[in-house]
Coordinates of C-alpha atoms (C1' of nucleotides) in Angstrom, one line a residue:
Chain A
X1 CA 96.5 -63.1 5.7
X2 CA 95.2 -60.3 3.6
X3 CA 93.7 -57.0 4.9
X4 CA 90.2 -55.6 4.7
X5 CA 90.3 -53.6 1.7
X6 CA 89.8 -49.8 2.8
X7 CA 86.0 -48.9 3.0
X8 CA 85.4 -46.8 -0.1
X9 CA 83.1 -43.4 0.8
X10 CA 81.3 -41.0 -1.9
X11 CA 83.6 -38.6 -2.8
X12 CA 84.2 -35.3 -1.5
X13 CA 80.9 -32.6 -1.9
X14 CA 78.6 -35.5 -3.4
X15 CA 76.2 -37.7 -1.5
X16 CA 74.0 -40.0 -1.5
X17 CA 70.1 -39.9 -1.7
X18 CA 68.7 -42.6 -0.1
X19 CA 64.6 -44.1 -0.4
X20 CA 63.8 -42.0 2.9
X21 CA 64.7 -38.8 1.4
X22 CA 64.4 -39.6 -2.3
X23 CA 60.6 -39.6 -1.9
X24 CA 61.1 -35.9 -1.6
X25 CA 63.1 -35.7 -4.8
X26 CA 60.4 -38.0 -6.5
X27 CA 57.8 -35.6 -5.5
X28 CA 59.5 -32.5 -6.5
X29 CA 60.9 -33.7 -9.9
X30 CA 57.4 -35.6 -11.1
X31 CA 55.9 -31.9 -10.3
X32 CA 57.9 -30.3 -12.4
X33 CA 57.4 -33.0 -14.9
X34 CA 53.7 -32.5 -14.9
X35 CA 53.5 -28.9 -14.6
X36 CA 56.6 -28.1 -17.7
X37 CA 54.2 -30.2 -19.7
X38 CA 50.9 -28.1 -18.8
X39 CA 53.4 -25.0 -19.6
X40 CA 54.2 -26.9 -23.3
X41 CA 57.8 -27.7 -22.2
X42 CA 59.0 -30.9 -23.4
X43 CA 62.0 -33.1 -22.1
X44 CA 65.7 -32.7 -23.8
X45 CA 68.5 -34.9 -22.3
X46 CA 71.8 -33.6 -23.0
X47 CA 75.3 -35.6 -22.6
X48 CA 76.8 -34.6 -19.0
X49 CA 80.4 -33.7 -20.8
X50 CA 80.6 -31.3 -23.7
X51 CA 83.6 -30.0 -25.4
X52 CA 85.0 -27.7 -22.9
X53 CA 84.3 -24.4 -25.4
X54 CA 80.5 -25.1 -24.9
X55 CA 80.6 -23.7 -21.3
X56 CA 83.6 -21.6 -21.7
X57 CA 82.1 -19.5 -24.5
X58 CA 78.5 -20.1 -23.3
X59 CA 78.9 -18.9 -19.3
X60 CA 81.8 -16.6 -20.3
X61 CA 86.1 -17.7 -19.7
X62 CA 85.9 -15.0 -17.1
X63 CA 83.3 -16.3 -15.0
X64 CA 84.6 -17.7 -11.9
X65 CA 82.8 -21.0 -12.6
X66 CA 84.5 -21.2 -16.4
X67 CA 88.1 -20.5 -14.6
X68 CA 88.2 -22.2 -11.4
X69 CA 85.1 -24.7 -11.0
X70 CA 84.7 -26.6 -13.6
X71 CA 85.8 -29.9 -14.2
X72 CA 87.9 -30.3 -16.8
X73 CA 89.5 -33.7 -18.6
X74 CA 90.4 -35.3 -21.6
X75 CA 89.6 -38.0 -22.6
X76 CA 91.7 -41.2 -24.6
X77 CA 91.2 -39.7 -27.9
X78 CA 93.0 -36.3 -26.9
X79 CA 89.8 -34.1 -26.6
X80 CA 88.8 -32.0 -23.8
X81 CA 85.7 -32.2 -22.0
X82 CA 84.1 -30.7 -19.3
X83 CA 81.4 -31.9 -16.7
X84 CA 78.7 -29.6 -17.2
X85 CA 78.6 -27.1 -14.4
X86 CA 74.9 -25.8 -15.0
X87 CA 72.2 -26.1 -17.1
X88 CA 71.6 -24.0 -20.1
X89 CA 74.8 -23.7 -22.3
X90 CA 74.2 -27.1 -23.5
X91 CA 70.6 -27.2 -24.5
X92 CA 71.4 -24.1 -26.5
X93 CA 74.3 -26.0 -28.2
X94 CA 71.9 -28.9 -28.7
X95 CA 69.1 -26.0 -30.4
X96 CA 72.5 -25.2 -32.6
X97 CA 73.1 -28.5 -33.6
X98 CA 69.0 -29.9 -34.4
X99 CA 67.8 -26.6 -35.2
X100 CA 64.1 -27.1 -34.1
X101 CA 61.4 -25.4 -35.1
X102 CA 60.8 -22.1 -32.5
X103 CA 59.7 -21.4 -30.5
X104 CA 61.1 -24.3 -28.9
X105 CA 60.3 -25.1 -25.2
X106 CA 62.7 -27.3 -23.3
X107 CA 62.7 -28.8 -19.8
X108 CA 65.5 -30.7 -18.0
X109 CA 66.6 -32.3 -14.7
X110 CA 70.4 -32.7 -14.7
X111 CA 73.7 -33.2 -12.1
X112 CA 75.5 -30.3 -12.2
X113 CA 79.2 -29.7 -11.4
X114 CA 81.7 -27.8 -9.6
X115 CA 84.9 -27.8 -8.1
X116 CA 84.0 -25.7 -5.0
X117 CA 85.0 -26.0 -1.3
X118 CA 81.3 -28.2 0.1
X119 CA 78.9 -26.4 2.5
X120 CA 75.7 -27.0 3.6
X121 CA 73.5 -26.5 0.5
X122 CA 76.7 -26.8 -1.9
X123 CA 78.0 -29.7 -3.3
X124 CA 80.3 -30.7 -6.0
X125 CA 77.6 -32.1 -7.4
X126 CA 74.2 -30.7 -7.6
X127 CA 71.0 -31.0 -9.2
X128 CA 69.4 -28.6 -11.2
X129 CA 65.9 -28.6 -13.0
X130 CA 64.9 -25.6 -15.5
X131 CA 63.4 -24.9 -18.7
X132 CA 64.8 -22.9 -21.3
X133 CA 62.8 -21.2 -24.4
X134 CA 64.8 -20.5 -27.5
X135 CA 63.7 -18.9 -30.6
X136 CA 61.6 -15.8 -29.5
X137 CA 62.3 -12.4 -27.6
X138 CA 58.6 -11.7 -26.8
X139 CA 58.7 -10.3 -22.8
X140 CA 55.6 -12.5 -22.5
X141 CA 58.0 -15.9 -22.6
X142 CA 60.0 -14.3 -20.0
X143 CA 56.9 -14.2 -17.8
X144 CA 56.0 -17.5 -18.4
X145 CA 59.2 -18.9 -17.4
X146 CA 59.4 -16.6 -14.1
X147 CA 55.7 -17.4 -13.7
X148 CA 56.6 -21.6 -13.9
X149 CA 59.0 -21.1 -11.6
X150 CA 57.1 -19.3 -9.3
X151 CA 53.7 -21.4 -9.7
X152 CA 55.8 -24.8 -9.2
X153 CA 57.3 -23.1 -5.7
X154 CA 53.7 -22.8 -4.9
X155 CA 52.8 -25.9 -5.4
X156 CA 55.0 -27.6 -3.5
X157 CA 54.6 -25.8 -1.0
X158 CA 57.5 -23.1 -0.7
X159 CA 55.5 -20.1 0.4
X160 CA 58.5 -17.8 1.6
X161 CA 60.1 -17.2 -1.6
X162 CA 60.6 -13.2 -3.4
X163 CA 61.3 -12.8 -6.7
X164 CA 64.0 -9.6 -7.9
X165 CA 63.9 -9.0 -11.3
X166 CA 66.1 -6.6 -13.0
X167 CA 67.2 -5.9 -16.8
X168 CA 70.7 -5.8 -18.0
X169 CA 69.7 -4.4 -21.2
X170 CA 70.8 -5.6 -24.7
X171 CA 75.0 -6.0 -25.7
X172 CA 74.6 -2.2 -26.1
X173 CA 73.1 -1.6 -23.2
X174 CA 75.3 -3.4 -21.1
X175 CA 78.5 -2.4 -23.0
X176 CA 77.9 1.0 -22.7
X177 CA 76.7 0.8 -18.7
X178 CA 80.2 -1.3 -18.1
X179 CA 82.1 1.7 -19.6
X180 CA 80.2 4.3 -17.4
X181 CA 80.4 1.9 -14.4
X182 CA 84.1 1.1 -15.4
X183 CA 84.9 5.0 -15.3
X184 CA 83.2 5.0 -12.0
X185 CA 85.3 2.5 -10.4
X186 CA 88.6 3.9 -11.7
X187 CA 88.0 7.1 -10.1
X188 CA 86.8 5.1 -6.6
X189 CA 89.9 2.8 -6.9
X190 CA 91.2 3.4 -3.1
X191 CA 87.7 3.1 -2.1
X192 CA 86.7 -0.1 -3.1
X193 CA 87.3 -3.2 -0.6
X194 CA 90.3 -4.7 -0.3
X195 CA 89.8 -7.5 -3.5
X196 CA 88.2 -5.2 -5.5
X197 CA 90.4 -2.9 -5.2
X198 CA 92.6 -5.1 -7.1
X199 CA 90.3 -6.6 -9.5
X200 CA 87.1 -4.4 -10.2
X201 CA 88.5 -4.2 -14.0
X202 CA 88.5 -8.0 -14.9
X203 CA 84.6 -8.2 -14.7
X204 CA 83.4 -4.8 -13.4
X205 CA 80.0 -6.1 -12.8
X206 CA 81.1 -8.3 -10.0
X207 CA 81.5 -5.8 -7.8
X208 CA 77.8 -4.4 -7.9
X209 CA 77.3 -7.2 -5.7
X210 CA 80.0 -7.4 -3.4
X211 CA 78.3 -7.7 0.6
X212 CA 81.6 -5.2 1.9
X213 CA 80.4 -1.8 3.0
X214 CA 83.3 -0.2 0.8
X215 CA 82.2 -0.8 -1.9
X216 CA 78.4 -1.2 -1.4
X217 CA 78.6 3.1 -1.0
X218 CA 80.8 3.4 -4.2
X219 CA 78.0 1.5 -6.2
X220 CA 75.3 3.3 -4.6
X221 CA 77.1 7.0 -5.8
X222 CA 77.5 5.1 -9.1
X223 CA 75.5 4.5 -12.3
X224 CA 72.3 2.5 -12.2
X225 CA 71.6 0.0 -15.1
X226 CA 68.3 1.3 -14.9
X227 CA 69.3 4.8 -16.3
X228 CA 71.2 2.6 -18.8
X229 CA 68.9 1.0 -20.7
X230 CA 67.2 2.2 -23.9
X231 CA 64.1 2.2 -24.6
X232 CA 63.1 -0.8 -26.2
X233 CA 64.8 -2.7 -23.5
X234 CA 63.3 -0.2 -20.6
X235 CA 59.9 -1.3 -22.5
X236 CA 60.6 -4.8 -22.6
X237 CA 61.0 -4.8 -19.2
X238 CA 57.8 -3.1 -18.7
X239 CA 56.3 -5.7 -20.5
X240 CA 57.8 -8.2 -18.5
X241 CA 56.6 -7.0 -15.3
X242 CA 53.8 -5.9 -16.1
X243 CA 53.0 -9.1 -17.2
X244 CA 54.0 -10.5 -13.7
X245 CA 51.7 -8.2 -12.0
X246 CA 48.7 -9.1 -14.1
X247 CA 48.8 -12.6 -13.0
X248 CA 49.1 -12.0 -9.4
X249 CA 53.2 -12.8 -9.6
X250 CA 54.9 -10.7 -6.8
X251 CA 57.9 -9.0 -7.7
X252 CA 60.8 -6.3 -6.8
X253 CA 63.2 -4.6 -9.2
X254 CA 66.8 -4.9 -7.5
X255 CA 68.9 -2.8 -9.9
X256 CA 72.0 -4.7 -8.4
X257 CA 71.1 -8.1 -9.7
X258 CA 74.0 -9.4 -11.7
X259 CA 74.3 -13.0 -12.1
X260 CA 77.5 -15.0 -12.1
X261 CA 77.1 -15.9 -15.9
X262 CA 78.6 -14.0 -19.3
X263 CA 75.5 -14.7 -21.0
X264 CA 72.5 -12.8 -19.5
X265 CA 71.2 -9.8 -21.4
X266 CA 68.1 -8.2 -20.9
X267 CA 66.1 -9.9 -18.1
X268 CA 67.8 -11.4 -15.2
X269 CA 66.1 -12.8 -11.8
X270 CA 66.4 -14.4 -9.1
X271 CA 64.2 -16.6 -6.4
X272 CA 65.5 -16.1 -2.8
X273 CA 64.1 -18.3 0.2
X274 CA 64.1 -16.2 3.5
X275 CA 63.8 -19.5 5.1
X276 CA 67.2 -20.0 4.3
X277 CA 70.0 -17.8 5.7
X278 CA 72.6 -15.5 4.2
X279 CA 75.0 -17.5 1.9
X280 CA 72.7 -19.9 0.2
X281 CA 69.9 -18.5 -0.1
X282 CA 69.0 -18.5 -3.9
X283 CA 66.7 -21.4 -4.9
X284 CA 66.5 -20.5 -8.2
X285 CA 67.9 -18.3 -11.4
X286 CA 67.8 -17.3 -14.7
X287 CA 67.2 -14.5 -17.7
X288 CA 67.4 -13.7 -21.2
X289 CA 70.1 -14.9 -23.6
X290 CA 70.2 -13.4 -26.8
X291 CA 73.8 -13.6 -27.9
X292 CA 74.2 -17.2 -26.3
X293 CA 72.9 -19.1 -29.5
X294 CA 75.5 -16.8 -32.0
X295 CA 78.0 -17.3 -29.7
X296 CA 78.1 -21.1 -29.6
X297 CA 78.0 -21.0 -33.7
X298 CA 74.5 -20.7 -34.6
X299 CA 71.8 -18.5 -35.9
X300 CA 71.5 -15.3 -34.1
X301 CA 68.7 -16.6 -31.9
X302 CA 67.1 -15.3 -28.3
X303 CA 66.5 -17.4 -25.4
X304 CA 65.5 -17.4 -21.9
X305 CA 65.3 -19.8 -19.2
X306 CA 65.9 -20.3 -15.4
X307 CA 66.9 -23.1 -13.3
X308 CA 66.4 -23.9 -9.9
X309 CA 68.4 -26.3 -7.5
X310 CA 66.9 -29.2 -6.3
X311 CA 69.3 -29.7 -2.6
X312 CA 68.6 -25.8 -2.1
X313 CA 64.9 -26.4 -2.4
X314 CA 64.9 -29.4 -0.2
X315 CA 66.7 -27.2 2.7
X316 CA 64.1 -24.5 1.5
X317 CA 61.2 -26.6 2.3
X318 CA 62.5 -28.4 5.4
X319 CA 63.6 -24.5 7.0
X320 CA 59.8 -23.8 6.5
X321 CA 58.6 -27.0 7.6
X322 CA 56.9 -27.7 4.7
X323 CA 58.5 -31.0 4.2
X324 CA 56.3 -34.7 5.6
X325 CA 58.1 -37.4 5.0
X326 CA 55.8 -39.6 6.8
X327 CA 53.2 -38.7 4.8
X328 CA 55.2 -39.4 1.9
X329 CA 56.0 -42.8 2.9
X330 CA 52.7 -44.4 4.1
X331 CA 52.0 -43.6 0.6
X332 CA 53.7 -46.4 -0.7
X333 CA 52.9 -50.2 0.5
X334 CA 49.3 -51.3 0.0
X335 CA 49.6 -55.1 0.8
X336 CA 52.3 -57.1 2.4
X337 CA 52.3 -61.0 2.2
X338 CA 53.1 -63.4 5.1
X339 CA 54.1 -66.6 3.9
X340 CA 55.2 -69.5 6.5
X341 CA 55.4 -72.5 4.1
X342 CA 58.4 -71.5 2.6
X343 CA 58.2 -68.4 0.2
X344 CA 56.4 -70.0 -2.6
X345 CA 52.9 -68.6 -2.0
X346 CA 54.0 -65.1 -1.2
X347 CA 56.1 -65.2 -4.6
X348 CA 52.6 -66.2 -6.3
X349 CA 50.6 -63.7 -4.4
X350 CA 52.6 -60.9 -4.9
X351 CA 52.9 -61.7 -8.8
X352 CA 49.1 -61.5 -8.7
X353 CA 48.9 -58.7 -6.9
X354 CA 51.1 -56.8 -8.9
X355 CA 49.6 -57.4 -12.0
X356 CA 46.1 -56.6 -10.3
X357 CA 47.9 -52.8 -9.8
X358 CA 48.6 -53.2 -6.0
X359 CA 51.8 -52.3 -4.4
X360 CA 52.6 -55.1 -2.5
X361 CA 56.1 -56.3 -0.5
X362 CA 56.9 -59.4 0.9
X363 CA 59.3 -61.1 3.5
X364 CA 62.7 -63.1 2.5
X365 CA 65.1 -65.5 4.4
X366 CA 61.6 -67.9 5.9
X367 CA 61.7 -66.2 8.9
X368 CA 59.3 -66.8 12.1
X369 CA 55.2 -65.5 11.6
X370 CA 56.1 -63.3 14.3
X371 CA 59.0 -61.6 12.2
X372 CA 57.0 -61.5 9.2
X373 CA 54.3 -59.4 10.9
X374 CA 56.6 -57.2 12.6
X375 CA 58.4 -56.3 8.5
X376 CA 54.6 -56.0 7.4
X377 CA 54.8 -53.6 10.4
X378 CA 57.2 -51.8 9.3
X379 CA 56.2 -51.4 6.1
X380 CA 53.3 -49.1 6.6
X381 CA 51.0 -52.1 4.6
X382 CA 47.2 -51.4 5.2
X383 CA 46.6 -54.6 5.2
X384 CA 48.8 -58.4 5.8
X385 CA 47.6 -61.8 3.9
X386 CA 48.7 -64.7 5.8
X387 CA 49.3 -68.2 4.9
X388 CA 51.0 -71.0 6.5
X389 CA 50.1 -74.8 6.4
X390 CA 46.5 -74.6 7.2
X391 CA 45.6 -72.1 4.2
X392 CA 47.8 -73.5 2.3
X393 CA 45.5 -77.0 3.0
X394 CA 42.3 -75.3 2.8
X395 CA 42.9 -73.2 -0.2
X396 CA 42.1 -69.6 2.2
X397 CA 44.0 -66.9 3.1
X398 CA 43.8 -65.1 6.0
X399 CA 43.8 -61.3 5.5
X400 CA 44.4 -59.1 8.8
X401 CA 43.6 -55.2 8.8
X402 CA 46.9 -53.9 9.9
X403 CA 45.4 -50.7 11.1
X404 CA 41.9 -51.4 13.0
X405 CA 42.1 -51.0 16.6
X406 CA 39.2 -54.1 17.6
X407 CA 40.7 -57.4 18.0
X408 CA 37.8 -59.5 17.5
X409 CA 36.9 -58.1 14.2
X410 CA 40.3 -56.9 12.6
X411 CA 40.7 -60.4 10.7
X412 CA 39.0 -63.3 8.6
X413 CA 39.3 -65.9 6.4
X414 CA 38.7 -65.8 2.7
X415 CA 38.8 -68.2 -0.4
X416 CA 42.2 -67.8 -2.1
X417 CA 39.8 -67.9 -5.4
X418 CA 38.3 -64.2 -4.4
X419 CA 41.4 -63.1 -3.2
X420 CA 41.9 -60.2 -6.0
X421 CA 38.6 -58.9 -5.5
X422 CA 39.0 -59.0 -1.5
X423 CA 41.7 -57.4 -1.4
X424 CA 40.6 -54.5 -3.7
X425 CA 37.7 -54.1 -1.0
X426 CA 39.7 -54.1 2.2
X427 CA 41.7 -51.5 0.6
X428 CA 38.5 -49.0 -0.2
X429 CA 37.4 -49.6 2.9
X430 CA 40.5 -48.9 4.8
X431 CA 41.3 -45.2 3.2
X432 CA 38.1 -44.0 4.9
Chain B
rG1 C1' 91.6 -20.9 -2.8
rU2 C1' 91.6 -18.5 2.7
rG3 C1' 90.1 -18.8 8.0
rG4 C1' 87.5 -21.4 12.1
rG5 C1' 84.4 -25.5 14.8
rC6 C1' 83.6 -30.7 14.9
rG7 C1' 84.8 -36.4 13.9
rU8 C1' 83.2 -42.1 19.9
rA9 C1' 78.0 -48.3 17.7
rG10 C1' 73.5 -48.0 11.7
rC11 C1' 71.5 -42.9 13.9
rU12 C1' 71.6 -39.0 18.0
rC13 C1' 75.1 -38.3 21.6
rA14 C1' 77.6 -39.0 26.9
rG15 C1' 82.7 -40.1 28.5
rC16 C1' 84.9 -35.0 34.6
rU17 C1' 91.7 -32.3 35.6
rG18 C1' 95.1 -38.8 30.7
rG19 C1' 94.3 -44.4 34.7
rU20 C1' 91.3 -51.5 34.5
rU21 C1' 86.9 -55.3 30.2
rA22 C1' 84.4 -47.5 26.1
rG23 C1' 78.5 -46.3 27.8
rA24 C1' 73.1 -44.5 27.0
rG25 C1' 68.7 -43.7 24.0
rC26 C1' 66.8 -45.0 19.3
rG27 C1' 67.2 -48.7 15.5
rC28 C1' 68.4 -54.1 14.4
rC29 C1' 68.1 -59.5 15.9
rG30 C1' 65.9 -63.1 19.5
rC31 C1' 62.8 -64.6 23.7
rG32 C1' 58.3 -63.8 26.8
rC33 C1' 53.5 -65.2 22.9
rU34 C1' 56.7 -73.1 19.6
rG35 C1' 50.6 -69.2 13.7
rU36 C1' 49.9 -63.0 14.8
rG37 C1' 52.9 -56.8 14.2
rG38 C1' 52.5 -52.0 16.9
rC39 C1' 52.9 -51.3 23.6
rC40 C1' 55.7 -53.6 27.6
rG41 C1' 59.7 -56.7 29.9
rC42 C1' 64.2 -59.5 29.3
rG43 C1' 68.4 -60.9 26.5
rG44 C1' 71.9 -60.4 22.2
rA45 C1' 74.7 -58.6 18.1
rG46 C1' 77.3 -54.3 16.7
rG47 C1' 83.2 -50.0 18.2
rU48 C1' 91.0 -51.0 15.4
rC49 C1' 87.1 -44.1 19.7
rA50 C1' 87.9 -41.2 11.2
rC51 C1' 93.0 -42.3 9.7
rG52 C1' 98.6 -41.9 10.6
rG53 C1' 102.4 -40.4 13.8
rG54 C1' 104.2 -38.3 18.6
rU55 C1' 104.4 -37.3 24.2
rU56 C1' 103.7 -40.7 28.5
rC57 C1' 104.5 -46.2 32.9
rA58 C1' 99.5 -45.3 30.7
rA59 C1' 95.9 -41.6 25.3
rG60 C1' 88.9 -41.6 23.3
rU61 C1' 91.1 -37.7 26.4
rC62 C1' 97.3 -34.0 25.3
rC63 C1' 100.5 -32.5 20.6
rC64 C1' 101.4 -32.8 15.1
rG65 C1' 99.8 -34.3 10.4
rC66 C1' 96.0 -36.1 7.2
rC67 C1' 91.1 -37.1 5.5
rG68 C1' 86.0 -36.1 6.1
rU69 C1' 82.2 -32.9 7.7
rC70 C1' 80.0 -28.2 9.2
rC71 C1' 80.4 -22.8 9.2
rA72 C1' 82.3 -18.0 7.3
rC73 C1' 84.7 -15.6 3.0
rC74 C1' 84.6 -16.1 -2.3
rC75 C1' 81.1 -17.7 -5.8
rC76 C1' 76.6 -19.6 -6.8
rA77 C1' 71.8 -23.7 -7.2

RNA sequence: GUGGGCGUAGCUCAGCUGGUUAGAGCGCCGCGCUGUGGCCGCGGAGGUCACGGGUUCAAGUCCCGCCGUCCACCCCA
């Protein structure tokens, strides 16, 4: 006697998306789709591993997500990969590589990965979709992105979303803010919280937004980036949001905004959902990137780009109540064929249905009439076709209207020779 | 990585201070209607009470471990 085998589960911080909630994930990535490619964004598809110095120079070795998140492996030729942990690094390693002409407009969908401890809207494996722009440093690309972003919220449907834009300034810039921020913290050491205390001098930045009250007073008494930044970045900024404001895109400056990643220079932003509470709250992300490009081996190049996860959208839209699923599915099954004889005639009728254009589903196993109705039922089919020995003699097919309310007048027989054209007409007549 | 809550049928959950064959609603299958769905009535299938140990005459219930999940921190999408 042998045992059941042990039943296998999805691993730890993944899951599984299943037809009832993968209409929403449909729906959210086709509009993307159409709208990146009303913005001039075209698809790139990048491998899921890259050579672990893609993300470790690209999001910085000292990022939290370079050091302790990402997963890491190598593979049976000896080289070491790494699952990609977010979007952009390797679309800018795949501008290095093909060298495209610029500017060159790129949208993607992608899994993303990280080895982090799962809560609700965080996974070990999450989806991300984004477009990144690579080639120019003209503040009016970073408004189209932000303003993609924010349009495609809009449409579907997110309505309680803020933008916070802020500029990190250029390597100068920055350098020369992390020295006078740096100098800041050394003299506030015994103020600080109790991590940062110890570890403000690793990555500085990090603790411009740490939540602890310690040190939210010794940033406040500190230096601003905003007094930081020269003057053609304080102007590109300008530009930038000036640009926002002339199309109607609503946005605040939060001088605190410092994302996780090395990379950002210039503009950075973020999308929060007050739907959401607290802890996961960011829907979306991004910025400029003008060193990334040089420092994955290529021509000194800028970029900018934001991406935006598709789980933290989902909770997004369901906290506001903007999600209808029922909608969504009613959608989906025009015509579903009830076939008594023994499957044959549904497997004809579908085909020809199918070809005709209509979405059509059928019953298996030869179950009862009575069964069969009850699965068209269930369906969400506007309409049934029956046939069973008698229209199979007589050539007909009896088509019932699954959603009229009169009993006398809800179904008829018609010649299995007009069936296409019958079917097309219950259908119009139905939707109204 | 640290701290806490929770794991009982496919789903949502009940099960009092340990005590016979572990329940409900929804869903699923069937019958009432032997060729007609949705509503209603009746019936049925489905559980090693997450898993592994321990205490006890007796554990879904108490203890320990483990895995999973949720929450907070951290970080982020």
């Amino acid at each position: 006697m042998s045992e059941q085998p042990k039943q296998l589960v999805a691993p730890t911080g993944t899951h599984d998306v299943l037809p009832d909630s993968s209409r929403a994930w449909e729906r959210l990535v086709g509009t993307f789709s159409e709208m990146a490619h009303q913005w001039g964004f075209g698809l790139v598809l990048t491998p899921m591993f890259e050579d672990v110095a893609v993300f470790n120079r690209g999001i910085g070795e000292e990022s939290d997500v370079a050091r302790k998140e990402m997963y890491v492996f190598e593979d049976r030729g000896g080289r070491t990969l790494a699952l990609r942990p977010e979007g952009t690094a390797s679309v800018v390693r795949a501008f290095v590589q093909h060298q495209p002409t610029t500017p060159w407009k790129a949208w993607y969908v992608t899994p993303a990965f990280r080895y982090e401890r799962p809560q609700a809207g965080r996974y070990r494996q999450h989806h991300q979709l984004g477009v990144e722009v690579l080639g120019t440093e003209d503040p009016f690309v970073d408004v189209e992105v932000i303003a993609l972003a924010w349009r495609f919220f809009e449409t579907i449907g997110l309505s309680q979303i803020r933008l916070m834009v802020n500029s990190m300034g250029h390597a100068e810039c920055r350098e020369a803010f992390v020295v006078s921020l740096r100098s800041h913290l050394s003299s506030q050491e015994s103020n600080l919280c109790d991590e940062h205390a110890k570890s403000w001098s690793g990555n500085p930045l990090r603790v411009i937004d740490c939540k602890k009250r310690e040190c939210r007073t010794v940033v406040d008494a500190g230096p601003s980036i905003a007094d930081a930044l020269c003057e053609e970045c304080a102007t590109h900024f300008k530009h930038v949001t000036d640009g926002l404001t002339a199309i109607g895109v609503p946005w605040e400056r939060n001088v605190k905004l410092v994302r996780g990643f090395d990379y950002y220079t210039r503009t950075t932003f973020e999308f929060v959902s007050d739907a959401l509470d607290g802890a996961q709250n960011a829907v979306g992300g991004g910025g400029r990137y003008d060193q990334l490009a040089e420092d994955l081996g290529g021509k000194p190049t800028a970029g900018v780009g934001f991406g935006s996860g598709i789980e933290r959208l989902l909770l997004a839209l369901q906290a506001e109540d903007s999600l209808r699923f029922e909608k969504l599915r009613d959608a989906s099954i025009d015509v579903f064929v009830v076939d008594t004889t023994g499957g044959q005639e549904a497997l004809q009728i579908c085909d020809l249905l199918r070809r005709n254009g209509f979405a059509a589903d059928r019953a298996f196993d030869g179950r009862s009439m009575k069964s069969q109705l009850k699965a068209a039922d269930r369906s969400g089919a506007r309409i049934a076709l029956l046939v069973g020995p008698q229209e199979l003699e007589a050539g007909t097919i009896t088509i019932r209207d699954l959603r009229a309310t009169d009993e006398g007048n809800r179904q008829k027989l018609v010649p299995r020779s007009e069936l296409v054209n019958v079917v097309r007409e219950a259908i119009e007549t139905s939707m109204n």
